[in-house]
């Protein structure tokens, strides 16, 4: 892999996710700058560039990728075009950072990884919780044995049916499987599955059921699954997006205690272990992808290592395939 003294980024798909979560971070991280953005609507690309102080804008992805002043490409489009744009960047010899989920399914992830290995180009994926201080604190608690040996994981994520999903003629791409690969489970449930992979190791077996309980959109709105980690830890998960209220709870049960936390937001991490009771609050940064982007830049400049790679992200897509499509997980 080539290293860079300074990484000049181009964004393909400068939409909503790039406004605060990621876009500004490319200029805030050391040894990094954002030099070009692209959106098919040229007026919106020009507006984004003007508002964020980006020197160049494009309405064609191939033109941005071919820009000799762009060293690395961030693909921030819906999943249906992740493979196309990732392969385009790889063919140009440019490192690629892909929004989550990595692609429409595990087969597309595999195609990206194969091309990247052949070209010697690194791939990173925006599972940014792997670098957030909040989840690094949870990882440290597990590593120090605060709850003993982990035995079980219970995941619960409930949302009410939001108004934006009630208009069949104007559905967001997140619930249109031809664009997203699934529904809200794929869009945000992947974050929980990925951070559990980070905290507890790979999931090697998963079984699940899906339902269309409200029939408000083409994608599933309820998912129930059971899973097993390579370490022997067992897990259950319930995702429902037509519930009466919002709930977000992950519980890791050990033989000497338990940790309870939310995947989203920055509410307190609750630790219970014998007489030990702690409520630990770790605030998220303003640009939530900034810590992960810093690790990507550190990798590309030869100063560090990124914890969220194409290989780790593909594992999460493989687990979701098992639940949504019934594809068995390979050993």
Tab-separated table of C-alpha atoms in Angstrom:
chain	number	residue	atom	x	y	z
A	1	UNK	CA	0.000	0.000	0.000
A	2	UNK	CA	1.226	3.470	-0.885
A	3	UNK	CA	1.484	6.038	1.881
A	4	UNK	CA	0.737	9.737	1.573
A	5	UNK	CA	2.250	12.728	3.388
A	6	UNK	CA	-1.174	14.376	3.194
A	7	UNK	CA	-4.476	12.814	2.083
A	8	UNK	CA	-6.625	14.822	-0.331
A	9	UNK	CA	-10.202	13.534	-0.298
A	10	UNK	CA	-13.028	13.563	-2.820
A	11	UNK	CA	-16.621	12.733	-1.894
A	12	UNK	CA	-18.936	10.885	-4.267
A	13	UNK	CA	-22.464	11.693	-3.098
A	14	UNK	CA	-22.310	14.817	-0.915
A	15	UNK	CA	-25.779	14.331	0.587
A	16	UNK	CA	-27.221	14.667	4.072
A	17	UNK	CA	-24.869	12.243	5.829
A	18	UNK	CA	-21.865	14.339	4.780
A	19	UNK	CA	-23.194	17.663	6.091
A	20	UNK	CA	-22.250	17.104	9.744
A	21	UNK	CA	-21.456	13.462	10.434
A	22	UNK	CA	-18.506	13.095	8.073
A	23	UNK	CA	-17.808	15.880	5.561
A	24	UNK	CA	-16.315	18.517	7.886
A	25	UNK	CA	-14.101	15.913	9.560
A	26	UNK	CA	-11.921	15.492	6.472
A	27	UNK	CA	-10.665	19.054	6.922
A	28	UNK	CA	-10.353	18.846	10.709
A	29	UNK	CA	-8.186	15.728	10.856
A	30	UNK	CA	-4.419	16.246	10.690
A	31	UNK	CA	-2.735	15.441	7.345
A	32	UNK	CA	-6.124	15.532	5.582
A	33	UNK	CA	-8.185	17.881	3.429
A	34	UNK	CA	-11.381	17.780	1.388
A	35	UNK	CA	-10.630	19.008	-2.130
A	36	UNK	CA	-13.563	17.846	-4.287
A	37	UNK	CA	-17.197	16.796	-4.025
A	38	UNK	CA	-19.619	15.223	-6.482
A	39	UNK	CA	-23.373	14.973	-6.762
A	40	UNK	CA	-25.426	14.176	-9.847
A	41	UNK	CA	-27.324	17.414	-9.279
A	42	UNK	CA	-24.568	19.877	-10.141
A	43	UNK	CA	-26.312	22.815	-8.469
A	44	UNK	CA	-26.394	20.928	-5.171
A	45	UNK	CA	-22.751	19.910	-5.556
A	46	UNK	CA	-21.759	23.527	-6.235
A	47	UNK	CA	-23.781	24.704	-3.226
A	48	UNK	CA	-22.157	22.109	-0.957
A	49	UNK	CA	-18.687	23.100	-2.133
A	50	UNK	CA	-19.404	26.793	-1.533
A	51	UNK	CA	-20.803	26.227	1.947
A	52	UNK	CA	-17.993	23.919	3.070
A	53	UNK	CA	-15.084	25.700	1.383
A	54	UNK	CA	-14.308	22.850	-1.018
A	55	UNK	CA	-12.236	23.950	-4.049
A	56	UNK	CA	-13.806	21.749	-6.751
A	57	UNK	CA	-17.171	20.161	-7.467
A	58	UNK	CA	-18.418	17.677	-10.082
A	59	UNK	CA	-21.687	16.206	-11.320
A	60	UNK	CA	-19.939	13.096	-12.612
A	61	UNK	CA	-18.298	10.501	-10.356
A	62	UNK	CA	-15.789	9.362	-12.954
A	63	UNK	CA	-14.492	12.930	-13.290
A	64	UNK	CA	-13.948	13.236	-9.556
A	65	UNK	CA	-12.196	9.863	-9.355
A	66	UNK	CA	-9.961	10.841	-12.286
A	67	UNK	CA	-9.016	14.166	-10.680
A	68	UNK	CA	-5.219	13.956	-10.154
A	69	UNK	CA	-5.583	16.153	-7.077
A	70	UNK	CA	-7.779	13.544	-5.332
A	71	UNK	CA	-5.835	10.878	-3.456
A	72	UNK	CA	-8.703	8.962	-1.800
A	73	UNK	CA	-12.445	8.645	-2.398
A	74	UNK	CA	-15.314	8.612	0.093
A	75	UNK	CA	-18.431	6.917	-1.339
A	76	UNK	CA	-21.472	8.348	0.452
A	77	UNK	CA	-24.260	7.255	-1.892
A	78	UNK	CA	-27.051	4.710	-1.213
A	79	UNK	CA	-25.768	1.097	-1.129
A	80	UNK	CA	-27.047	0.292	-4.625
A	81	UNK	CA	-24.111	2.216	-6.125
A	82	UNK	CA	-21.405	1.397	-3.556
A	83	UNK	CA	-19.907	-1.417	-5.598
A	84	UNK	CA	-19.817	0.630	-8.808
A	85	UNK	CA	-18.075	3.624	-7.262
A	86	UNK	CA	-15.769	1.565	-5.057
A	87	UNK	CA	-14.583	-0.427	-8.074
A	88	UNK	CA	-14.115	2.818	-9.989
A	89	UNK	CA	-11.842	4.209	-7.263
A	90	UNK	CA	-9.949	0.934	-6.938
A	91	UNK	CA	-9.371	0.795	-10.686
A	92	UNK	CA	-7.833	4.261	-10.410
A	93	UNK	CA	-5.537	3.015	-7.633
A	94	UNK	CA	-7.195	5.213	-5.007
A	95	UNK	CA	-8.069	4.137	-1.445
A	96	UNK	CA	-11.812	4.090	-0.852
A	97	UNK	CA	-13.909	4.806	2.229
A	98	UNK	CA	-17.450	3.447	1.827
A	99	UNK	CA	-20.576	4.356	3.756
A	100	UNK	CA	-22.264	1.526	5.630
A	101	UNK	CA	-23.492	-1.020	4.822
A	102	UNK	CA	-20.546	-1.781	2.594
A	103	UNK	CA	-22.714	-2.928	-0.324
A	104	UNK	CA	-26.079	-4.456	-1.173
A	105	UNK	CA	-25.029	-7.897	0.053
A	106	UNK	CA	-22.023	-10.034	0.887
A	107	UNK	CA	-21.451	-11.032	-2.736
A	108	UNK	CA	-20.959	-7.369	-3.676
A	109	UNK	CA	-18.631	-6.919	-0.702
A	110	UNK	CA	-16.593	-9.860	-1.937
A	111	UNK	CA	-16.311	-8.339	-5.420
A	112	UNK	CA	-14.972	-5.114	-3.920
A	113	UNK	CA	-12.486	-6.956	-1.710
A	114	UNK	CA	-11.202	-9.108	-4.549
A	115	UNK	CA	-10.607	-6.069	-6.739
A	116	UNK	CA	-8.921	-4.211	-3.890
A	117	UNK	CA	-6.561	-7.076	-3.105
A	118	UNK	CA	-5.619	-7.469	-6.754
A	119	UNK	CA	-4.876	-3.746	-7.024
A	120	UNK	CA	-3.230	-3.399	-3.617
A	121	UNK	CA	-5.727	-0.682	-2.646
A	122	UNK	CA	-7.100	-0.399	0.922
A	123	UNK	CA	-10.836	-0.330	1.636
A	124	UNK	CA	-12.419	1.216	4.729
A	125	UNK	CA	-16.084	1.302	5.774
A	126	UNK	CA	-17.987	3.856	7.867
A	127	UNK	CA	-18.679	1.720	10.910
A	128	UNK	CA	-17.443	4.646	12.936
A	129	UNK	CA	-18.476	3.335	16.348
A	130	UNK	CA	-15.306	1.249	16.319
A	131	UNK	CA	-13.341	4.470	16.915
A	132	UNK	CA	-15.752	6.404	19.160
A	133	UNK	CA	-14.446	6.986	22.707
A	134	UNK	CA	-17.750	5.681	24.065
A	135	UNK	CA	-17.297	2.230	22.559
A	136	UNK	CA	-13.571	2.157	23.224
A	137	UNK	CA	-14.510	2.562	26.897
A	138	UNK	CA	-16.836	-0.433	26.641
A	139	UNK	CA	-14.073	-2.422	24.946
A	140	UNK	CA	-11.674	-1.485	27.760
A	141	UNK	CA	-14.177	-2.604	30.406
A	142	UNK	CA	-14.544	-5.950	28.679
A	143	UNK	CA	-10.775	-6.308	28.282
A	144	UNK	CA	-10.143	-5.634	31.959
A	145	UNK	CA	-12.685	-8.293	32.925
A	146	UNK	CA	-15.153	-5.887	34.518
A	147	UNK	CA	-18.019	-8.343	33.920
A	148	UNK	CA	-15.918	-11.501	33.838
A	149	UNK	CA	-16.263	-13.736	30.798
A	150	UNK	CA	-19.048	-12.609	28.408
A	151	UNK	CA	-21.763	-15.229	28.005
A	152	UNK	CA	-24.824	-13.612	26.405
A	153	UNK	CA	-25.848	-10.572	24.362
A	154	UNK	CA	-29.387	-9.183	24.117
A	155	UNK	CA	-30.189	-6.483	21.542
A	156	UNK	CA	-33.397	-4.455	21.422
A	157	UNK	CA	-34.133	-1.630	18.986
A	158	UNK	CA	-37.683	-0.321	18.586
A	159	UNK	CA	-38.934	2.710	16.629
A	160	UNK	CA	-42.468	3.908	15.906
A	161	UNK	CA	-43.536	4.081	12.275
A	162	UNK	CA	-42.374	7.535	11.191
A	163	UNK	CA	-44.469	9.890	9.062
A	164	UNK	CA	-41.929	9.825	6.212
A	165	UNK	CA	-42.640	6.119	5.706
A	166	UNK	CA	-46.398	6.618	5.304
A	167	UNK	CA	-46.324	8.066	1.770
A	168	UNK	CA	-45.886	5.153	-0.686
A	169	UNK	CA	-45.160	7.537	-3.563
A	170	UNK	CA	-42.229	9.246	-1.808
A	171	UNK	CA	-40.519	6.580	0.263
A	172	UNK	CA	-36.935	7.208	1.468
A	173	UNK	CA	-34.325	5.012	-0.163
A	174	UNK	CA	-33.657	3.330	3.199
A	175	UNK	CA	-36.860	1.261	2.901
A	176	UNK	CA	-36.566	0.513	-0.809
A	177	UNK	CA	-34.643	-2.784	-1.061
A	178	UNK	CA	-33.560	-2.133	-4.647
A	179	UNK	CA	-31.558	0.848	-3.350
A	180	UNK	CA	-30.661	-0.186	0.192
A	181	UNK	CA	-30.478	-3.971	0.167
A	182	UNK	CA	-33.210	-4.174	2.804
A	183	UNK	CA	-34.958	-1.900	5.262
A	184	UNK	CA	-34.121	0.060	8.380
A	185	UNK	CA	-32.592	-3.087	9.886
A	186	UNK	CA	-29.972	-3.004	7.127
A	187	UNK	CA	-29.518	0.763	7.369
A	188	UNK	CA	-28.972	1.037	11.132
A	189	UNK	CA	-29.139	-2.475	12.575
A	190	UNK	CA	-25.822	-3.093	10.834
A	191	UNK	CA	-24.202	-0.656	13.283
A	192	UNK	CA	-25.106	-2.855	16.247
A	193	UNK	CA	-23.984	-6.057	14.554
A	194	UNK	CA	-20.689	-4.448	13.573
A	195	UNK	CA	-19.894	-3.007	17.000
A	196	UNK	CA	-20.611	-6.403	18.549
A	197	UNK	CA	-18.132	-7.902	16.076
A	198	UNK	CA	-15.629	-5.298	17.313
A	199	UNK	CA	-16.337	-5.908	21.003
A	200	UNK	CA	-16.784	-9.682	21.053
A	201	UNK	CA	-15.331	-11.026	17.817
A	202	UNK	CA	-16.939	-12.429	14.667
A	203	UNK	CA	-20.451	-13.826	14.564
A	204	UNK	CA	-20.144	-17.286	13.014
A	205	UNK	CA	-23.763	-18.437	13.046
A	206	UNK	CA	-27.001	-16.497	12.643
A	207	UNK	CA	-30.622	-17.425	12.137
A	208	UNK	CA	-33.570	-15.100	11.890
A	209	UNK	CA	-37.084	-14.271	10.840
A	210	UNK	CA	-38.438	-11.145	9.198
A	211	UNK	CA	-41.921	-9.694	8.893
A	212	UNK	CA	-43.889	-6.950	7.153
A	213	UNK	CA	-46.155	-6.122	10.059
A	214	UNK	CA	-47.357	-2.708	8.886
A	215	UNK	CA	-46.982	-3.218	5.119
A	216	UNK	CA	-46.111	0.477	4.852
A	217	UNK	CA	-43.159	-0.069	2.514
A	218	UNK	CA	-41.546	-2.908	0.512
A	219	UNK	CA	-38.795	-3.735	3.036
A	220	UNK	CA	-39.180	-5.719	6.244
A	221	UNK	CA	-40.145	-3.732	9.360
A	222	UNK	CA	-39.455	-6.396	11.999
A	223	UNK	CA	-36.513	-8.751	12.478
A	224	UNK	CA	-35.847	-11.381	15.120
A	225	UNK	CA	-32.559	-13.221	15.171
A	226	UNK	CA	-30.355	-15.514	17.206
A	227	UNK	CA	-26.609	-15.630	16.734
A	228	UNK	CA	-23.407	-17.166	18.029
A	229	UNK	CA	-19.928	-15.656	18.234
A	230	UNK	CA	-16.742	-17.575	17.534
A	231	UNK	CA	-15.925	-17.224	21.242
A	232	UNK	CA	-19.074	-19.149	22.194
A	233	UNK	CA	-21.053	-16.095	23.331
A	234	UNK	CA	-24.718	-16.403	22.331
A	235	UNK	CA	-26.963	-13.527	21.287
A	236	UNK	CA	-30.517	-12.543	20.496
A	237	UNK	CA	-31.802	-9.460	18.692
A	238	UNK	CA	-35.212	-7.866	18.149
A	239	UNK	CA	-35.607	-4.960	15.743
A	240	UNK	CA	-39.067	-3.463	15.236
A	241	UNK	CA	-39.817	-0.289	13.314
A	242	UNK	CA	-43.571	-0.180	13.919
A	243	UNK	CA	-43.537	-0.139	17.726
A	244	UNK	CA	-45.194	2.184	20.235
A	245	UNK	CA	-42.000	3.955	21.336
A	246	UNK	CA	-38.259	4.246	20.844
A	247	UNK	CA	-36.067	1.809	22.739
A	248	UNK	CA	-32.364	1.166	22.221
A	249	UNK	CA	-30.653	-1.331	24.509
A	250	UNK	CA	-27.695	-3.673	24.193
A	251	UNK	CA	-26.913	-5.884	27.175
A	252	UNK	CA	-23.734	-7.935	27.447
A	253	UNK	CA	-24.043	-10.480	30.266
A	254	UNK	CA	-20.919	-11.954	31.799
A	255	UNK	CA	-20.323	-14.495	34.541
A	256	UNK	CA	-19.524	-11.701	37.022
A	257	UNK	CA	-21.698	-8.805	35.841
A	258	UNK	CA	-23.242	-7.003	32.882
A	259	UNK	CA	-22.900	-3.940	30.673
A	260	UNK	CA	-25.939	-2.118	29.283
A	261	UNK	CA	-25.678	0.610	26.647
A	262	UNK	CA	-27.366	2.057	23.565
A	263	UNK	CA	-26.008	1.745	20.047
A	264	UNK	CA	-27.238	5.235	19.145
A	265	UNK	CA	-26.937	8.485	21.064
A	266	UNK	CA	-24.564	8.948	23.969
A	267	UNK	CA	-26.587	7.911	27.014
A	268	UNK	CA	-24.711	6.429	29.973
A	269	UNK	CA	-23.017	3.046	29.898
A	270	UNK	CA	-24.371	1.069	32.854
A	271	UNK	CA	-22.031	-1.348	34.596
A	272	UNK	CA	-23.245	-3.812	37.227
A	273	UNK	CA	-20.768	-6.277	38.692
A	274	UNK	CA	-21.266	-7.529	42.252
A	275	UNK	CA	-21.136	-4.482	44.516
A	276	UNK	CA	-19.809	-2.325	41.698
A	277	UNK	CA	-22.361	0.004	40.127
A	278	UNK	CA	-21.277	2.662	37.641
A	279	UNK	CA	-23.085	4.941	35.222
A	280	UNK	CA	-20.456	6.088	32.739
A	281	UNK	CA	-21.127	8.929	30.325
A	282	UNK	CA	-18.868	9.502	27.335
A	283	UNK	CA	-19.989	12.296	25.008
A	284	UNK	CA	-19.838	11.805	21.243
A	285	UNK	CA	-17.841	14.312	19.135
A	286	UNK	CA	-19.705	16.924	17.019
A	287	UNK	CA	-18.650	15.194	13.777
A	288	UNK	CA	-19.290	11.611	14.734
A	289	UNK	CA	-17.139	10.040	12.015
A	290	UNK	CA	-14.096	12.166	12.833
A	291	UNK	CA	-12.343	9.624	15.114
A	292	UNK	CA	-12.645	6.886	12.489
A	293	UNK	CA	-11.570	9.194	9.668
A	294	UNK	CA	-8.517	10.084	11.770
A	295	UNK	CA	-7.596	6.373	11.904
A	296	UNK	CA	-8.034	6.049	8.128
A	297	UNK	CA	-5.763	9.034	7.517
A	298	UNK	CA	-3.271	7.588	10.014
A	299	UNK	CA	-3.285	4.324	8.056
A	300	UNK	CA	-2.801	6.087	4.721
A	301	UNK	CA	0.060	8.213	6.091
A	302	UNK	CA	1.742	5.218	7.718
A	303	UNK	CA	1.110	6.429	11.267
A	304	UNK	CA	-1.596	4.082	12.518
A	305	UNK	CA	-4.260	1.484	11.807
A	306	UNK	CA	-7.972	1.755	11.045
A	307	UNK	CA	-10.258	-0.705	12.899
A	308	UNK	CA	-13.004	-0.690	10.239
A	309	UNK	CA	-11.889	-2.350	7.022
A	310	UNK	CA	-13.607	-3.951	4.092
A	311	UNK	CA	-12.916	-7.360	5.639
A	312	UNK	CA	-14.602	-6.534	8.943
A	313	UNK	CA	-17.515	-4.790	7.226
A	314	UNK	CA	-18.096	-7.731	4.884
A	315	UNK	CA	-18.632	-9.956	7.935
A	316	UNK	CA	-21.559	-7.780	8.999
A	317	UNK	CA	-23.089	-7.955	5.531
A	318	UNK	CA	-22.682	-11.718	5.607
A	319	UNK	CA	-24.626	-11.929	8.887
A	320	UNK	CA	-27.429	-9.760	7.511
A	321	UNK	CA	-27.585	-11.963	4.404
A	322	UNK	CA	-28.081	-14.974	6.642
A	323	UNK	CA	-31.056	-13.335	8.338
A	324	UNK	CA	-32.670	-11.680	5.300
A	325	UNK	CA	-31.862	-14.227	2.601
A	326	UNK	CA	-31.226	-17.450	4.464
A	327	UNK	CA	-27.713	-17.767	3.055
A	328	UNK	CA	-25.633	-19.991	5.376
A	329	UNK	CA	-22.528	-18.550	6.972
A	330	UNK	CA	-19.369	-20.306	5.801
A	331	UNK	CA	-17.211	-21.869	8.522
